[in-house]
mmCIF file of C-alpha atoms in Angstrom:
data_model
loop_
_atom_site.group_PDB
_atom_site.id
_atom_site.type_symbol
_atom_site.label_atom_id
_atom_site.label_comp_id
_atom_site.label_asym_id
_atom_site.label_seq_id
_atom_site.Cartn_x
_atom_site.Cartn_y
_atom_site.Cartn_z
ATOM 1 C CA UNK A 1 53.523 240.634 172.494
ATOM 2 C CA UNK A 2 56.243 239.674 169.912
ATOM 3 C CA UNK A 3 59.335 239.932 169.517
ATOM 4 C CA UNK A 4 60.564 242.627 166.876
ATOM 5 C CA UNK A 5 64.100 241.115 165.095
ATOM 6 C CA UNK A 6 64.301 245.249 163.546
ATOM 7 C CA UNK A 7 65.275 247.595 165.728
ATOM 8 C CA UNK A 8 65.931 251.456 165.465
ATOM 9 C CA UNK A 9 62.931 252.314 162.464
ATOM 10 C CA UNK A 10 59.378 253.150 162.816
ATOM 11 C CA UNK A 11 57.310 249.633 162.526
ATOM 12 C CA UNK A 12 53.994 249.394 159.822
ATOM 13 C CA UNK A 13 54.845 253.702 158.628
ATOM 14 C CA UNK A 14 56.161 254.182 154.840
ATOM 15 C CA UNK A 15 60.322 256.035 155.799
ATOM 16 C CA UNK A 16 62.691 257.306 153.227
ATOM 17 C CA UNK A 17 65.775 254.768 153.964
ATOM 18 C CA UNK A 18 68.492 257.712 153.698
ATOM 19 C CA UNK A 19 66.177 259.997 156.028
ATOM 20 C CA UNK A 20 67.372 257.667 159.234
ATOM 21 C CA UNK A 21 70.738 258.912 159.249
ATOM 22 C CA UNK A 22 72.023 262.454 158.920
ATOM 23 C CA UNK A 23 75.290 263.858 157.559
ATOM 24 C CA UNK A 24 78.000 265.160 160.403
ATOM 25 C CA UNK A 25 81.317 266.909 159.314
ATOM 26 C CA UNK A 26 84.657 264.783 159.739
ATOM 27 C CA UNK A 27 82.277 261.663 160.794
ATOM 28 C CA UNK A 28 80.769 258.293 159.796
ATOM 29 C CA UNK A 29 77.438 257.949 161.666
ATOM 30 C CA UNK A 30 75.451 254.605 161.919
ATOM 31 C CA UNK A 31 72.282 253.326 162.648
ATOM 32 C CA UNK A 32 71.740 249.466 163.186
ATOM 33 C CA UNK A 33 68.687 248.065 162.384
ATOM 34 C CA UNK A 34 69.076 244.293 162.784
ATOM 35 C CA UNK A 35 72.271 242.630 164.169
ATOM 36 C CA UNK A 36 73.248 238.934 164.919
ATOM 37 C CA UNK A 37 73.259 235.717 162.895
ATOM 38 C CA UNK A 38 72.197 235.042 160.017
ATOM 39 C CA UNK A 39 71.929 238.821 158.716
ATOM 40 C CA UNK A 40 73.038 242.367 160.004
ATOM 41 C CA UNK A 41 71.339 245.725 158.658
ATOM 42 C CA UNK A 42 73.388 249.223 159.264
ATOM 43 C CA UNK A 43 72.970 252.329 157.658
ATOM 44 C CA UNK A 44 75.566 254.665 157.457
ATOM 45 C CA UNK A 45 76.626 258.218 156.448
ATOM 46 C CA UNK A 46 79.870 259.229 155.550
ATOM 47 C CA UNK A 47 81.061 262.789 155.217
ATOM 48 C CA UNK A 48 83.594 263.262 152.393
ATOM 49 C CA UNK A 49 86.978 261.744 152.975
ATOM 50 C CA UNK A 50 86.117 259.401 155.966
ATOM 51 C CA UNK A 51 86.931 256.209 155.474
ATOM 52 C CA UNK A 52 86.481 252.270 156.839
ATOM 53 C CA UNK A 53 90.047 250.498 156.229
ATOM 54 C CA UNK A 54 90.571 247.598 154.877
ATOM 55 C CA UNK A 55 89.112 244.222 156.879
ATOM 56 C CA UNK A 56 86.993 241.462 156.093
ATOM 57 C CA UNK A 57 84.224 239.971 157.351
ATOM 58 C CA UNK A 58 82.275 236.710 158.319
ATOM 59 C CA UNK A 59 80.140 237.245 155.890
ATOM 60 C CA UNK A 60 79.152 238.177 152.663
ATOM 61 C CA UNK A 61 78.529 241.864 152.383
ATOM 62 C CA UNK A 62 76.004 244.038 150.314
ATOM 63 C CA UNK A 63 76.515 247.962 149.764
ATOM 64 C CA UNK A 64 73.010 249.367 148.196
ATOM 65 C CA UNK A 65 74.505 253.548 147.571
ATOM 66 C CA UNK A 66 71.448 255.542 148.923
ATOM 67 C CA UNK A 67 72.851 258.878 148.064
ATOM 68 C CA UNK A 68 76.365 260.041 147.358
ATOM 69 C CA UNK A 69 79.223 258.539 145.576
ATOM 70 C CA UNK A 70 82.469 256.386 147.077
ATOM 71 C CA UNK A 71 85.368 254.144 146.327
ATOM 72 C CA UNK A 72 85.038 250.362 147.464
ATOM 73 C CA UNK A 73 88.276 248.666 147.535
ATOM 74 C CA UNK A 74 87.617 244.868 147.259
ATOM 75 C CA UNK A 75 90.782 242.556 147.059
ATOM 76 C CA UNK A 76 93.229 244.348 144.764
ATOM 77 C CA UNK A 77 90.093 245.941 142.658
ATOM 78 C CA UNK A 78 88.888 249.526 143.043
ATOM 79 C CA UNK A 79 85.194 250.557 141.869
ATOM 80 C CA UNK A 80 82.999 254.079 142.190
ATOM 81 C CA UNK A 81 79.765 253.491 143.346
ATOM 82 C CA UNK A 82 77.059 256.394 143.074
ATOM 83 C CA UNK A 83 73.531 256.476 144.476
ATOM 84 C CA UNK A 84 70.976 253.482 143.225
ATOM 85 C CA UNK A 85 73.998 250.909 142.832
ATOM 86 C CA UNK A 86 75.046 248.032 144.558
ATOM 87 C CA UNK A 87 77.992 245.424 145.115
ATOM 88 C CA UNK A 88 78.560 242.628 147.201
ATOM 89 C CA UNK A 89 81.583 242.007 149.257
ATOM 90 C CA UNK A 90 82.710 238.359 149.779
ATOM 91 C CA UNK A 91 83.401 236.782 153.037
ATOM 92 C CA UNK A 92 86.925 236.614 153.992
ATOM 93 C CA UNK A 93 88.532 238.832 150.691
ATOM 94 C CA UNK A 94 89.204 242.439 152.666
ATOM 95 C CA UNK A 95 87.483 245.470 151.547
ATOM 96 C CA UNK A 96 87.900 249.234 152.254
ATOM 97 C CA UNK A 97 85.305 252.215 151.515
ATOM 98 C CA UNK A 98 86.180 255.511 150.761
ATOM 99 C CA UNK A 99 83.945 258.657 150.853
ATOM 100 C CA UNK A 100 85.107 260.297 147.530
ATOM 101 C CA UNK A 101 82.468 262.757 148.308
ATOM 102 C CA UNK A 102 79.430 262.287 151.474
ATOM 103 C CA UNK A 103 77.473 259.333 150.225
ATOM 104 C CA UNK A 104 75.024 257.077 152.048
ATOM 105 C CA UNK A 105 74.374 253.445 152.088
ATOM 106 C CA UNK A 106 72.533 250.105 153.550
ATOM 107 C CA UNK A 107 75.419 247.504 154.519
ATOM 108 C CA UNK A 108 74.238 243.840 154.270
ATOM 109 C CA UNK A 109 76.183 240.839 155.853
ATOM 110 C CA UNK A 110 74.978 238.023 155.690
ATOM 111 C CA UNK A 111 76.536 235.043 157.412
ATOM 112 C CA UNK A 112 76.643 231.311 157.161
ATOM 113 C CA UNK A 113 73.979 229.597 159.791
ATOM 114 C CA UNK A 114 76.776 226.827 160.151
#
């Protein structure tokens, strides 16, 4: 038997990404689908005016929008985001996300092996 590194999805069946988590009022949900070093997957839903403050991470961060639209805060520099677009979130700079109405999206981080 071998060891699966995905967790939390259906193995070898064709899924609709933004189908594995659902929408709940005044909440961010998540679903983790691969954690550790070198790479973490997490989807996430937002309901409209939840928020993530501003941190920073090990890593460098990737935001693919799977439905939805938000604010991403990265440094000093604000940018909308709507479904189908991505950005990347350097290591270290701090970063904030805003649900400017409910959105979806696939977080990223991927971190240095050394």
């Amino acid at each position: 038997m071998s060891k699966h590194f995905i967790k939390n999805i259906d193995f070898a069946k064709v899924i609709k990404m933004d189908s594995l988590v659902e929408y709940q009022e005044g909440r961010v949900v998540s679903r983790t689908l691969a954690q550790g070093k070198p790479l973490s997957l997490t989807l996430f839903a937002f309901d409209k005016a939840e928020e993530i403050s501003s941190h920073s991470a090990g890593g460098d961060a990737m935001v693919y929008i799977l439905d939805g639209e938000t604010q991403i805060t990265i440094g000093d520099e604000k940018f909308t985001l709507k479904k189908g677009e991505t950005i990347i979130m350097p290591a270290h700079i701090p970063h904030a996300l805003l649900a400017t109405e409910r959105f979806k999206m696939l977080l990223t981080v991927v971190f240095s092996l050394s």
